[in-house]
Coordinates of C-alpha atoms in Angstrom, one line a residue:
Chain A
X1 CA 38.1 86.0 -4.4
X2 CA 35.5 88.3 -4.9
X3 CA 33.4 90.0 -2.3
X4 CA 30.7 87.9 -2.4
X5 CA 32.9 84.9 -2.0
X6 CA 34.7 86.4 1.1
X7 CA 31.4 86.9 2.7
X8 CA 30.6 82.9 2.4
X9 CA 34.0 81.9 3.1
X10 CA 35.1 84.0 5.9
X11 CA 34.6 84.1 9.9
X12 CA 33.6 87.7 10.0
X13 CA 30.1 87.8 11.7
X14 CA 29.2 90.8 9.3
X15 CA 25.0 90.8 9.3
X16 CA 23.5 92.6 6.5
X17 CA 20.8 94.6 7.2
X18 CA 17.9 95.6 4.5
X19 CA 17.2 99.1 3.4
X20 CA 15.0 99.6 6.3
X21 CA 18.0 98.1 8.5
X22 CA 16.4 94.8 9.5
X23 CA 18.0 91.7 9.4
X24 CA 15.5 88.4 9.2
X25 CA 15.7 85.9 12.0
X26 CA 14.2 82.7 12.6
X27 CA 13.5 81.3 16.0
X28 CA 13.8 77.6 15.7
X29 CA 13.3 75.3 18.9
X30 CA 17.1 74.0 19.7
X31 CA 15.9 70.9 20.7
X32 CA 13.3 69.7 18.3
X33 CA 14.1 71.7 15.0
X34 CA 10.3 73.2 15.1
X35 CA 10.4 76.8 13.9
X36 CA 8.5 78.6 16.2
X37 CA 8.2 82.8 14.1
X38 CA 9.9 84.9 12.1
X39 CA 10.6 88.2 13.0
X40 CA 13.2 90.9 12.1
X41 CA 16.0 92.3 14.0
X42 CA 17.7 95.8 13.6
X43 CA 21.3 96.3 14.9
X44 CA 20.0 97.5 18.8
X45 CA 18.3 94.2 18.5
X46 CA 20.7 91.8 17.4
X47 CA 23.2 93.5 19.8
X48 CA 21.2 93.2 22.7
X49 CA 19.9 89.6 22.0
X50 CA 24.2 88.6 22.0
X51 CA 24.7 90.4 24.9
X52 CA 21.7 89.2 27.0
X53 CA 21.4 85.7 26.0
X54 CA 17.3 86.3 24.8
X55 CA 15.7 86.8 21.8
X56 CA 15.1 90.0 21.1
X57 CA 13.6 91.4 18.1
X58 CA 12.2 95.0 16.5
X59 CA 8.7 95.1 16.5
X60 CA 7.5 96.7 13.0
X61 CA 3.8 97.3 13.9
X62 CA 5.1 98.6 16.9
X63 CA 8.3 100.8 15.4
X64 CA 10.4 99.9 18.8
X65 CA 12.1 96.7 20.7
X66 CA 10.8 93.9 21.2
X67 CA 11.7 91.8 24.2
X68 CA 9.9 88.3 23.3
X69 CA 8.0 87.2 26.4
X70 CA 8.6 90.7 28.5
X71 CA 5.0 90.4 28.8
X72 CA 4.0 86.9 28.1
X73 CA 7.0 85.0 29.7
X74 CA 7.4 83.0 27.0
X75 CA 10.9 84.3 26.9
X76 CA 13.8 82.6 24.4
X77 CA 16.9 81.8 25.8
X78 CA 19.6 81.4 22.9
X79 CA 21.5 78.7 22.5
X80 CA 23.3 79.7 19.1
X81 CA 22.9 82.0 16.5
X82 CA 23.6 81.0 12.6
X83 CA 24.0 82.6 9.6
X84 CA 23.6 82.2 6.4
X85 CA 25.9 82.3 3.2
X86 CA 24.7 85.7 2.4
X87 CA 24.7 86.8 5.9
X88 CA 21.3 88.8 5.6
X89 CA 19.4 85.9 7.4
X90 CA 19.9 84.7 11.2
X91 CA 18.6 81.7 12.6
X92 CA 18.3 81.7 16.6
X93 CA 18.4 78.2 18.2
X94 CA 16.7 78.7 21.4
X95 CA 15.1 76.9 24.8
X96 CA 12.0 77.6 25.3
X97 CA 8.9 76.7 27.0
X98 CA 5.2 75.9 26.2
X99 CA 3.7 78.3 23.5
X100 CA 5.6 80.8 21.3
X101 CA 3.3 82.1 19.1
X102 CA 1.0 85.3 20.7
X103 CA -2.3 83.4 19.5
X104 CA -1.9 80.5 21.3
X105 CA 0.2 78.1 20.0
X106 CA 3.6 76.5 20.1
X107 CA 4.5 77.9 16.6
X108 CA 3.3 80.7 14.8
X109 CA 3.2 77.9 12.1
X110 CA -0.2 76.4 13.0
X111 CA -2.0 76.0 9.5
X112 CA -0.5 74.0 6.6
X113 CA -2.2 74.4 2.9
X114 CA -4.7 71.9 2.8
X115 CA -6.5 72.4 -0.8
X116 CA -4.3 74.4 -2.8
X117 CA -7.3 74.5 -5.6
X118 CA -9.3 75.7 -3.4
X119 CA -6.8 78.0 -1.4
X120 CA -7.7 76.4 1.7
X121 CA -5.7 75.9 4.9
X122 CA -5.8 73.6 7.8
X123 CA -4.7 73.4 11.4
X124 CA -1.8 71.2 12.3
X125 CA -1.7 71.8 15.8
X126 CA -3.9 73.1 19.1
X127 CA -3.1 75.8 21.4
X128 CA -1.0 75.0 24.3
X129 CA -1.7 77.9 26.4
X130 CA -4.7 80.6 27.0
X131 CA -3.1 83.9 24.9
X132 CA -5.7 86.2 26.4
X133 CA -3.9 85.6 29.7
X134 CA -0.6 86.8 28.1
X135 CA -1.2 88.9 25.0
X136 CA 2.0 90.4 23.7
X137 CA 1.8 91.7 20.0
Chain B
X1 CA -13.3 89.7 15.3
X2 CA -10.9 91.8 14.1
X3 CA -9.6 91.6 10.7
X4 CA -6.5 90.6 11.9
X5 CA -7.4 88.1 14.1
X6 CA -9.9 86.6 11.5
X7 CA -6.6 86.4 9.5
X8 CA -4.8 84.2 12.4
X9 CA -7.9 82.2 13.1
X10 CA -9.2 81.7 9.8
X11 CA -8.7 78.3 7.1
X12 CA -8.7 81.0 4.0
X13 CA -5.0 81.0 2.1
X14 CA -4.3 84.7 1.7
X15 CA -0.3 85.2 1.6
X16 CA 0.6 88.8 2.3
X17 CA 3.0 89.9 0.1
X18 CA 5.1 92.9 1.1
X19 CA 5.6 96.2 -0.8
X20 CA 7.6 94.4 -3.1
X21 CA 4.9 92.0 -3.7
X22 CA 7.4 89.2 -2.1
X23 CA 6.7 86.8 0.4
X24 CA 9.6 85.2 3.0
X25 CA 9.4 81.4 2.2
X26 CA 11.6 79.1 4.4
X27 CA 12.8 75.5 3.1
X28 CA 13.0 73.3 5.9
X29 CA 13.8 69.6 5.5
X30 CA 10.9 67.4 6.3
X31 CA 12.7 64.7 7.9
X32 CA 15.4 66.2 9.9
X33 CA 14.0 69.4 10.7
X34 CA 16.9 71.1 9.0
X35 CA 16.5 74.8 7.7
X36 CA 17.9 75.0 4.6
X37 CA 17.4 78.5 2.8
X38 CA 15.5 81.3 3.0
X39 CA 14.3 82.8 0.2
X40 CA 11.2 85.3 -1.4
X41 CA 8.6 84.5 -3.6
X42 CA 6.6 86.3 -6.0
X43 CA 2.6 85.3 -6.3
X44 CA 4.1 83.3 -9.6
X45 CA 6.6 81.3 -8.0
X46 CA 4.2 80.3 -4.9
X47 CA 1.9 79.6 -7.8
X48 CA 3.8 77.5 -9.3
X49 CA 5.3 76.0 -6.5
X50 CA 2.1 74.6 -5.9
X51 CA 1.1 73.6 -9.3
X52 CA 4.5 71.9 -10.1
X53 CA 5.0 70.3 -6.5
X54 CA 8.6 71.6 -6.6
X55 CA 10.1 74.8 -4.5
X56 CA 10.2 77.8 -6.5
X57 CA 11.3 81.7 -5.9
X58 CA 12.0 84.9 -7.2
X59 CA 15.4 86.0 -7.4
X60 CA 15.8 89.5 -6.0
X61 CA 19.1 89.3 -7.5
X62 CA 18.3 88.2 -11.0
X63 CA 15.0 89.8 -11.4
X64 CA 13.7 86.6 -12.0
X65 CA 12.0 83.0 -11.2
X66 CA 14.5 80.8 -9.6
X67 CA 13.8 77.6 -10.1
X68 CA 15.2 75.8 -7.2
X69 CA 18.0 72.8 -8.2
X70 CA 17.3 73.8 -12.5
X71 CA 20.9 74.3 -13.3
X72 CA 22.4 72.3 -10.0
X73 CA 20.3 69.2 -9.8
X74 CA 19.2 70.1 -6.0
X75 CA 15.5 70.4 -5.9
X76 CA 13.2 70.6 -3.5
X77 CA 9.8 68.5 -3.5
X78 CA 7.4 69.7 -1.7
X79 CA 5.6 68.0 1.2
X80 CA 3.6 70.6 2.9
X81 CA 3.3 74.3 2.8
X82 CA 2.9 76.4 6.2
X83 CA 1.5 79.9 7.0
X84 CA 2.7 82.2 10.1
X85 CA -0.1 84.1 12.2
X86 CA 0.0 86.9 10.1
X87 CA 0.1 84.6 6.9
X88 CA 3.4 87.4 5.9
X89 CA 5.7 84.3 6.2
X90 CA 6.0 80.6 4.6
X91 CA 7.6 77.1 5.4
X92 CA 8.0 74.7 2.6
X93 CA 8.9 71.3 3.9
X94 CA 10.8 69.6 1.2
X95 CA 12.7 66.5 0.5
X96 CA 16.0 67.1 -1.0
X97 CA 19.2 65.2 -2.0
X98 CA 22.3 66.6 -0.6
X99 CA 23.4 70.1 -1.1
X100 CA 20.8 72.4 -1.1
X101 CA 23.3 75.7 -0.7
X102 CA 25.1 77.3 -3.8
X103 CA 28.1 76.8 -1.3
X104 CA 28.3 73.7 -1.2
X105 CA 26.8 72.9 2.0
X106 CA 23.7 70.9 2.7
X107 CA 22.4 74.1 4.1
X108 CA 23.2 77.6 3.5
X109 CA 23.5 78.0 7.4
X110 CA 26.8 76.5 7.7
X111 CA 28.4 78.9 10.4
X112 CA 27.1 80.2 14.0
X113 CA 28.7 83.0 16.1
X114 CA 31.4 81.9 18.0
X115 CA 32.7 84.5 19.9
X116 CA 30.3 87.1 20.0
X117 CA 32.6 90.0 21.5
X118 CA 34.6 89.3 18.6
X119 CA 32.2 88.7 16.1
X120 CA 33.9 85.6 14.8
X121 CA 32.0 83.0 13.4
X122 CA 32.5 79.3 13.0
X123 CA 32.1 76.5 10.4
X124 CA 29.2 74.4 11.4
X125 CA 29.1 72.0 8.7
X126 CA 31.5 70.1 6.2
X127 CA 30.8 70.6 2.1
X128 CA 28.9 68.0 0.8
X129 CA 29.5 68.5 -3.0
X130 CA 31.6 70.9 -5.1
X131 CA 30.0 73.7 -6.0
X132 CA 31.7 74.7 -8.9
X133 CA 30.5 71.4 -10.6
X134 CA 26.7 73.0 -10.2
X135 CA 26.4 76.7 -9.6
X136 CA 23.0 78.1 -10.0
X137 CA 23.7 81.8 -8.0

């Protein structure tokens, strides 16, 4: 078996980070399958997100921690973490409440291609909460 | 407005595409909600994702255009295409047969952490077809 293989097949939980030691992790709403952002996770991130229970990421605008909802409350509480075959992708299955996504939204997801002639997007959902009452990014 | 929050608020399609001119695209399964892969794309595989209807990356292993399901069978046909905030991340919605991992798994995220003091993962998921029949990795 070659060393790829073992990595599918095995139990190890052996995250590969990228060159700039991120690991990409999806926050997907445990309950309803929505995926709410994407956002990357260095080692001090990933280790603190397993050992508190909430997702916590590394801000790369920011260069440092990110605590999701320290500021806005919208905090994510994980249910379960997946990986995939490669293990250099996480997906975190988490509770949360009403709006994930710092502009005001649910999910960062809120515009779909709409014309792809003409390059255009539109919305596919309204905001469910106020972000300039809890701006966090 | 900013030129970032123009870019959150706006209906204009402008992917962001990182230094390695790649964008994250997730495949998600349009009727259960399912992720099924991540992968990158290149502005010629979005491009021709959209112009052929049918999910399309770029290989960072191969150096090439993967077409999704050529050599396996397992394509994705895509429903709808979604943007993040930032318009730096994509979700195709696709329908698919079964198997959409090189695995042989219906998605490539087919274990979750277990035990996380002991990094041991488990199996999420049973095989759905034999991958040596149709390997396209």
């Amino acid at each position: 078996m070659t060393a790829k293989q073992e990595l599918r097949e095995n139990l190890e939980f052996l995250p590969k980070f990228d060159n700039n030691d991120l690991i990409t992790a999806i926050a997907q709403d445990a309950t309803t399958g929505q995926v709410l952002m994407v956002a990357y996770m260095n080692r001090e991130a990933l280790d603190e997100t397993i050992r508190t229970g909430y997702g916590t990421y590394f801000s790369r605008s920011r260069g440092k921690l990110w605590r999701k909802g320290e500021e806005s409350g919208h905090r994510q509480k994980v249910e379960q973490i997946l990986v995939d075959c490669d293990q250099d992708c996480l997906i975190l299955k988490v509770a949360v409440d009403a709006g994930q996504c710092h502009v005001g939204y649910q999910s960062c997801f809120y515009r779909a291609l709409k014309d792809p002639a003409d390059n255009k997007l539109q919305f596919i959902a309204d905001k469910v909460y106020d972000p300039k009452q809890a701006c966090e990014k």
